[in-house]
mmCIF file of C-alpha atoms in Angstrom:
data_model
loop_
_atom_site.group_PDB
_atom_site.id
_atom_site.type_symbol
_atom_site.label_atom_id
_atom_site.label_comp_id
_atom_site.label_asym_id
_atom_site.label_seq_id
_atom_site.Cartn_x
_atom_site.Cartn_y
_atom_site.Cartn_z
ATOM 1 C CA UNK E 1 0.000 0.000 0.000
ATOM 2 C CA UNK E 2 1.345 3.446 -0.734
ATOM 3 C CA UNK E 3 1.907 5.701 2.268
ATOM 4 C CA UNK E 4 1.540 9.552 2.545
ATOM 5 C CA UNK E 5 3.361 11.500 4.673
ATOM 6 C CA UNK E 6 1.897 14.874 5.834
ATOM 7 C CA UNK E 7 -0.940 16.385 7.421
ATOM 8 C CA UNK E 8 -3.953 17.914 5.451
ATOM 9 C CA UNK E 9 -3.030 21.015 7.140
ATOM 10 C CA UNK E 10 -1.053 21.713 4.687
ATOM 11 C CA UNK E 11 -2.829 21.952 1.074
ATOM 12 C CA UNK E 12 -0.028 20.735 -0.254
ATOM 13 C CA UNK E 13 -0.546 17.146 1.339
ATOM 14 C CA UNK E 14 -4.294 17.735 1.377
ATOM 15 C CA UNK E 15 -4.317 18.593 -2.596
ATOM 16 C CA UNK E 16 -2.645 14.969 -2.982
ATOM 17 C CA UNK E 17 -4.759 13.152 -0.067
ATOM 18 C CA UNK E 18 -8.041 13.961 -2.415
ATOM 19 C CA UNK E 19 -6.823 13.147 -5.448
ATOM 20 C CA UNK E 20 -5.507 9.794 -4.257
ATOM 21 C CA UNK E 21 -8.826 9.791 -3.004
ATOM 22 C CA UNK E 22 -10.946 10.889 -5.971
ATOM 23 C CA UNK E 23 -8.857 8.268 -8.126
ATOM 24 C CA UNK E 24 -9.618 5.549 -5.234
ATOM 25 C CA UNK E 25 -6.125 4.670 -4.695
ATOM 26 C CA UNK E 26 -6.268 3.703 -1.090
ATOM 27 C CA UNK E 27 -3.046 4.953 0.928
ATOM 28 C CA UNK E 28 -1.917 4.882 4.262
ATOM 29 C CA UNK E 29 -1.373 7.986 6.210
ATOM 30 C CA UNK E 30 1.672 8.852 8.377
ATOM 31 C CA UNK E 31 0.072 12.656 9.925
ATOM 32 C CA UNK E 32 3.478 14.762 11.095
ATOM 33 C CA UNK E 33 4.672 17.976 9.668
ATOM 34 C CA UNK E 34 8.294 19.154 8.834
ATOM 35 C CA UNK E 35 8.055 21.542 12.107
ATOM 36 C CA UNK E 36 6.619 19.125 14.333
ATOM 37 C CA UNK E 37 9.750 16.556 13.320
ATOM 38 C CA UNK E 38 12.163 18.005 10.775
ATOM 39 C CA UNK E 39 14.149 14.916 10.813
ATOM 40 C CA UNK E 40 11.182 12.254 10.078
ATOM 41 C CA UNK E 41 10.353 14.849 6.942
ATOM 42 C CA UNK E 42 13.746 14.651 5.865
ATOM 43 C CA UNK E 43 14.273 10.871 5.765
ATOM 44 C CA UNK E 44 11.776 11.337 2.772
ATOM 45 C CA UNK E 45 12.561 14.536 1.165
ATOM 46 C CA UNK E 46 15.821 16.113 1.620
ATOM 47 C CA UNK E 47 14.162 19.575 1.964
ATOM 48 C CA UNK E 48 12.539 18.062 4.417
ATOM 49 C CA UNK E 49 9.050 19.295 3.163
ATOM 50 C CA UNK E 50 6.400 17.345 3.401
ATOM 51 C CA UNK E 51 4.103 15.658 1.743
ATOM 52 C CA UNK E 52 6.166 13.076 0.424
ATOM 53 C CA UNK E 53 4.794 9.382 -0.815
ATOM 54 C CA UNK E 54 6.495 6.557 -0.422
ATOM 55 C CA UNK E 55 5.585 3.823 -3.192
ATOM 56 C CA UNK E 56 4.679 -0.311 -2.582
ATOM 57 C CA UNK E 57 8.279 -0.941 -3.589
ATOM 58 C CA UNK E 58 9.900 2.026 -1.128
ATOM 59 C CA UNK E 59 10.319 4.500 -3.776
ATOM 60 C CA UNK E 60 9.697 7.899 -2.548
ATOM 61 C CA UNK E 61 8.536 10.682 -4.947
ATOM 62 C CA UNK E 62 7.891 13.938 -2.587
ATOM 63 C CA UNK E 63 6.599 17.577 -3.601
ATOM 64 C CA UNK E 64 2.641 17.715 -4.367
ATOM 65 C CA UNK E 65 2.819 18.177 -8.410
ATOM 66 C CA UNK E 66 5.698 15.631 -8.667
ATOM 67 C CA UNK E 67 3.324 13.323 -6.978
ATOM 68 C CA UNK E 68 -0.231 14.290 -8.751
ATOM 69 C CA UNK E 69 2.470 13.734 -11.866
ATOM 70 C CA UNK E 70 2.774 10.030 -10.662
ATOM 71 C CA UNK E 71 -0.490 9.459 -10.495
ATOM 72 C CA UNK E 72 -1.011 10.709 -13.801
ATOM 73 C CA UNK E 73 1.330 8.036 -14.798
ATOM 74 C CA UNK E 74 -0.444 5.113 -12.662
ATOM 75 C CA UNK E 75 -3.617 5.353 -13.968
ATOM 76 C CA UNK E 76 -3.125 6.291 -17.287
ATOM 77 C CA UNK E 77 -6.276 6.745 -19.440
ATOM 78 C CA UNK E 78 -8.262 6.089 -16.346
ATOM 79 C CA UNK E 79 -6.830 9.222 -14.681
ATOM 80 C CA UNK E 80 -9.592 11.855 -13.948
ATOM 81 C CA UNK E 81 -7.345 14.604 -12.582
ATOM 82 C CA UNK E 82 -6.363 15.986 -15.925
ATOM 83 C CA UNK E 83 -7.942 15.914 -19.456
ATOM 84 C CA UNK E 84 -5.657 13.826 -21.643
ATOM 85 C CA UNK E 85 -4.735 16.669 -23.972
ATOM 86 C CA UNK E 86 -5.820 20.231 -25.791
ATOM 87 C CA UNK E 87 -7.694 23.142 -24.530
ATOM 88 C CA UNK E 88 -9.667 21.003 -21.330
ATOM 89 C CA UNK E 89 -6.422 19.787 -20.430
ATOM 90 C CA UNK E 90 -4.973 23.272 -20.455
ATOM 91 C CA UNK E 91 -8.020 24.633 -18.649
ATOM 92 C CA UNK E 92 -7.416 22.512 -15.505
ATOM 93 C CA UNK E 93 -3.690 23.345 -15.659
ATOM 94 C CA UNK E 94 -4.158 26.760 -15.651
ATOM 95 C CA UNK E 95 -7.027 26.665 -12.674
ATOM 96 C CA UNK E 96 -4.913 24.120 -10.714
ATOM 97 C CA UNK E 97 -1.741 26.613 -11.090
ATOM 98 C CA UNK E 98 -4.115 29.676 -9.986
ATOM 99 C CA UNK E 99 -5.186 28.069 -6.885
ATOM 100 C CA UNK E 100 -1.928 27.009 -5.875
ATOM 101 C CA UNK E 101 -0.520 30.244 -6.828
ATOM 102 C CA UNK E 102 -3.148 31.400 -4.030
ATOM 103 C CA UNK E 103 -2.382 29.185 -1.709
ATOM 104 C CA UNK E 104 1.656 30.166 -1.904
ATOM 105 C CA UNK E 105 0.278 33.610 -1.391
ATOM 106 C CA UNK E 106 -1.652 32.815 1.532
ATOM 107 C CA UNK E 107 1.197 30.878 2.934
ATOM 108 C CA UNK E 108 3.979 34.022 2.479
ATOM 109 C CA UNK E 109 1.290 36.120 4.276
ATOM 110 C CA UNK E 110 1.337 33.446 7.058
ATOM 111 C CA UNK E 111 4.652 33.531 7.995
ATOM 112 C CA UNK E 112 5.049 37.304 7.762
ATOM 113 C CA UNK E 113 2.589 37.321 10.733
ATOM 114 C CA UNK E 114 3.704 34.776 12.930
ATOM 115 C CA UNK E 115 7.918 34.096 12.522
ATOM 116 C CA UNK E 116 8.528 37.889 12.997
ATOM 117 C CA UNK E 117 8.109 40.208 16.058
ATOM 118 C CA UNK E 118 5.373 42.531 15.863
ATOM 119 C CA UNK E 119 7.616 45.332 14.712
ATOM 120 C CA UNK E 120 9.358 43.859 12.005
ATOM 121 C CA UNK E 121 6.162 42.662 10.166
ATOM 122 C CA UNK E 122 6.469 44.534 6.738
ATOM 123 C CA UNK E 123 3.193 45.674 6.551
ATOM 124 C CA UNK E 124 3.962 46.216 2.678
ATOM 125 C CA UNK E 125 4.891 42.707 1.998
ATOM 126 C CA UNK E 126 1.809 41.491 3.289
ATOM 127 C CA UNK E 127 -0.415 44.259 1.149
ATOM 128 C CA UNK E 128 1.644 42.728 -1.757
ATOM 129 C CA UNK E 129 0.387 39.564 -1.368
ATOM 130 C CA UNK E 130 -3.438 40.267 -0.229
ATOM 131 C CA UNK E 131 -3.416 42.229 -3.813
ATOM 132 C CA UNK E 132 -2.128 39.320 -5.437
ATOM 133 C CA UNK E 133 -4.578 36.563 -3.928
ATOM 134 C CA UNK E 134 -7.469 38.771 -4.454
ATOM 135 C CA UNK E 135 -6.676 39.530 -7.531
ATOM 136 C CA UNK E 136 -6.748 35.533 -8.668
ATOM 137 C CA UNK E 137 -9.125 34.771 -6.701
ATOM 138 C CA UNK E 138 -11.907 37.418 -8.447
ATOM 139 C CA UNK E 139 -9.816 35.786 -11.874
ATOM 140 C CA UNK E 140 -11.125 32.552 -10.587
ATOM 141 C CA UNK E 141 -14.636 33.242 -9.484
ATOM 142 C CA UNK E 142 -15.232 34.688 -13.007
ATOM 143 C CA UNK E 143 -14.085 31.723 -14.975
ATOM 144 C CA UNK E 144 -15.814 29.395 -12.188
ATOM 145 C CA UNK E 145 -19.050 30.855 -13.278
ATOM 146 C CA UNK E 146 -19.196 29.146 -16.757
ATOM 147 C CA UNK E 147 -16.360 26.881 -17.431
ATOM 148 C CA UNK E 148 -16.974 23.238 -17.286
ATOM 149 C CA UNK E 149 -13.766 22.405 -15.515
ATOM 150 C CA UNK E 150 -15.911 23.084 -12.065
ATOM 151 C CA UNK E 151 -18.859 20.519 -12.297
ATOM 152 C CA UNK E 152 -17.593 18.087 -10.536
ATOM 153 C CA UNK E 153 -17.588 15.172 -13.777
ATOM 154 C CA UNK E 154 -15.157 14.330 -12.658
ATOM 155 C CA UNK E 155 -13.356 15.878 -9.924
ATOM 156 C CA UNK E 156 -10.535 17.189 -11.369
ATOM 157 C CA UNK E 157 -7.380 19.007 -9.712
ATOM 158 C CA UNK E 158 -8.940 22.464 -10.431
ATOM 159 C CA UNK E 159 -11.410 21.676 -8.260
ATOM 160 C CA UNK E 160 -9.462 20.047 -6.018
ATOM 161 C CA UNK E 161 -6.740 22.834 -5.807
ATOM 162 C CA UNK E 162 -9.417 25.568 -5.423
ATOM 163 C CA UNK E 163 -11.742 23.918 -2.806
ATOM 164 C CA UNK E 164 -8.314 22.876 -0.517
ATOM 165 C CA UNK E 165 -7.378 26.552 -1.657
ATOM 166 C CA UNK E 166 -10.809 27.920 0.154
ATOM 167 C CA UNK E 167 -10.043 25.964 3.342
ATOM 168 C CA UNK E 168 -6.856 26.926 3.708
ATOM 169 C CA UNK E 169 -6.947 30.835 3.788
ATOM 170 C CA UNK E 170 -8.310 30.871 6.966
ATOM 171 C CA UNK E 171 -5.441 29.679 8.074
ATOM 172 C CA UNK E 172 -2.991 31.366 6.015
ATOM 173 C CA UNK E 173 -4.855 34.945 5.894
ATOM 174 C CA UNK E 174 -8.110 35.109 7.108
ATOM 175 C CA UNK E 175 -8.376 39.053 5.175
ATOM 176 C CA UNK E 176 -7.642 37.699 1.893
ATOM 177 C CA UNK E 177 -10.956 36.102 1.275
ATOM 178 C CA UNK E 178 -13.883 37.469 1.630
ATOM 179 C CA UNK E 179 -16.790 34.579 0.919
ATOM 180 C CA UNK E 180 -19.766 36.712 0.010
ATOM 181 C CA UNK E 181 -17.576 38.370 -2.498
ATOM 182 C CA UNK E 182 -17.211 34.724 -4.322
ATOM 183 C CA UNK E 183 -20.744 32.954 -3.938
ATOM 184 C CA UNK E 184 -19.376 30.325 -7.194
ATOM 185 C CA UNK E 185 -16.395 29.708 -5.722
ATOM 186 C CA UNK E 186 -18.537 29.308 -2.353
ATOM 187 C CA UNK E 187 -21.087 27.182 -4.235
ATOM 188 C CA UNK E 188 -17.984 24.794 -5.138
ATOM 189 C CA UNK E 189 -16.240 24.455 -1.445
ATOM 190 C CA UNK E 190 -19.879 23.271 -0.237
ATOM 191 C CA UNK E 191 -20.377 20.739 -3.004
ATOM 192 C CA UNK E 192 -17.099 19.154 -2.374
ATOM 193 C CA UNK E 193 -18.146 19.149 1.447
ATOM 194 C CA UNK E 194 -20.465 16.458 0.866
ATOM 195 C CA UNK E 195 -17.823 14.143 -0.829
ATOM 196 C CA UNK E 196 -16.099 11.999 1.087
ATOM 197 C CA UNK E 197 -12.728 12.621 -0.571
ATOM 198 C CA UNK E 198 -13.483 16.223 0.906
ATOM 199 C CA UNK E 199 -15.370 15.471 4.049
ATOM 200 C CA UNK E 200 -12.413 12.927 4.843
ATOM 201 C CA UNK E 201 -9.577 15.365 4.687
ATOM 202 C CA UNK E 202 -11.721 18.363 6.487
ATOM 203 C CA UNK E 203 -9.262 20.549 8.202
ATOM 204 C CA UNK E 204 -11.120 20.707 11.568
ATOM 205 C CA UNK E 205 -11.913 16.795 11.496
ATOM 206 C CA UNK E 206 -8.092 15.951 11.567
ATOM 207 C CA UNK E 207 -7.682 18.457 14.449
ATOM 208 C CA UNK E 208 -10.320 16.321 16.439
ATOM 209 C CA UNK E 209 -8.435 13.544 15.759
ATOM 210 C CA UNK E 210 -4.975 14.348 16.454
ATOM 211 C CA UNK E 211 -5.982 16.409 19.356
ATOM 212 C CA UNK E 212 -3.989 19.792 18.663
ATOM 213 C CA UNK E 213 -4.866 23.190 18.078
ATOM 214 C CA UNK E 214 -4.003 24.098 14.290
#
C-alpha cells in the first residue's frame, strides 16, 4: 500500500490526499509535519518538506505536483485529474496553477505574521500579497461561473486545488478572502463538502483527531 506523509493542514498534502482519493487509490497515512519533526520529513525529502509518498516498492517521490504527476502516470487513461490533452487539459492546468498560486500567497502572508516580532512585520509585503490573492481569486470566481472544468464530472485538480485553496486561507490569511464576495467559488467548497474525498480530509476533522490546536 502506498503511504503519505503529511498532514492535510497543509494543502499541499491535502491537494494529494483527495486526489488519491478521488482516483480511489487507497493509501496509508503517516500525519506529522516538517516543524513538528524536521528529521522524520527529511528521511523522505531532503528539503525536508512534506508531503512526500512513499511507493509499494519504497520508492519515494515527494513535492505535491511531482506526486499528482505520478499518479497521472499510474492510472493512465483512467486518470480523472487531468484531461488527456488540448484546450480542457490546459483549462485545468491553468485553474490548478491559480489556486496554488493562491495558496503560496496565503502561505507568504502566514509567515510574515507569525515568525517575525510585531515590529518587524512589513506591513507592505503582506499588502503585496493580499493584492495578489485577491486579484486571482476574483480571476477565478469569473471563470468558475461558466467553465466546465468546475462541475464536478469528474473531480478534477482544479477543483481540487481551489476547494483545498478555500479551506486553507483561513489559516494562512483570514483578510484575503472574503466569501460573500465569491458565492461560485462558495457554491464549489460546499459541493465538495459532501464528498467523502473532501469530508475525509476536512481541516477541523483531523484536528479532532490528532488532538492539537491548528
Amino acid at each position: 500500500m502506498l503511504i503519505l506523509n503529511g498532514r492535510d493542514r497543509s494543502p499541499f498534502t491535502r491537494r494529494v490526499a483527495v486526489a488519491l482519493s478521488v482516483s480511489g487509490i487507497e493509501v496509508q497515512r503517516n500525519r506529522f509535519t516538517s516543524w513538528d519533526d524536521l528529521p522524520r520529513a527529511r528521511a523522505f525529502n531532503p528539503l525536508g518538506r512534506i508531503p512526500s509518498l512513499v511507493l509499494e516498492d519504497g520508492e519515494v517521490i515527494f513535492d505535491s505536483s511531482a506526486i499528482i504527476d505520478y499518479l497521472c502516470e499510474r492510472l493512465g487513461e483512467d486518470c480523472c485529474l487531468f484531461p488527456r490533452s488540448g484546450i480542457r487539459r490546459r483549462e485545468v492546468v491553468r485553474y490548478s496553477c491559480c489556486a496554488m498560486g493562491i495558496v503560496e500567497k496565503a502561505v507568504h502572508s502566514r509567515y510574515e505574521r507569525v515568525m517575525r516580532p510585531p515590529q518587524m512585520i512589513q506591513q507592505s509585503w503582506l499588502e503585496h500579497n493580499k493584492a495578489q490573492a485577491r486579484t486571482a481569486l476574483a480571476w477565478l470566481e469569473s471563470e468558475a461561473r461558466s467553465n466546465r472544468a468546475f462541475d464536478f464530472d469528474p473531480v478534477n485538480q482544479a477543483v481540487i486545488d481551489t476547494v483545498v485553496m478555500l479551506d486553507y486561507l483561513p489559516v494562512g490569511d483570514p483578510a484575503i478572502y472574503v466569501a460573500a464576495d465569491h458565492p461560485t467559488l462558495e457554491s464549489i467548497r460546499s459541493r465538495a463538502g459532501t464528498l467523502a474525498a473532501f469530508a475525509d480530509t476536512d481541516l477541523e476533522k483531523e484536528r479532532r483527531e490528532l488532538g492539537v490546536a491548528e
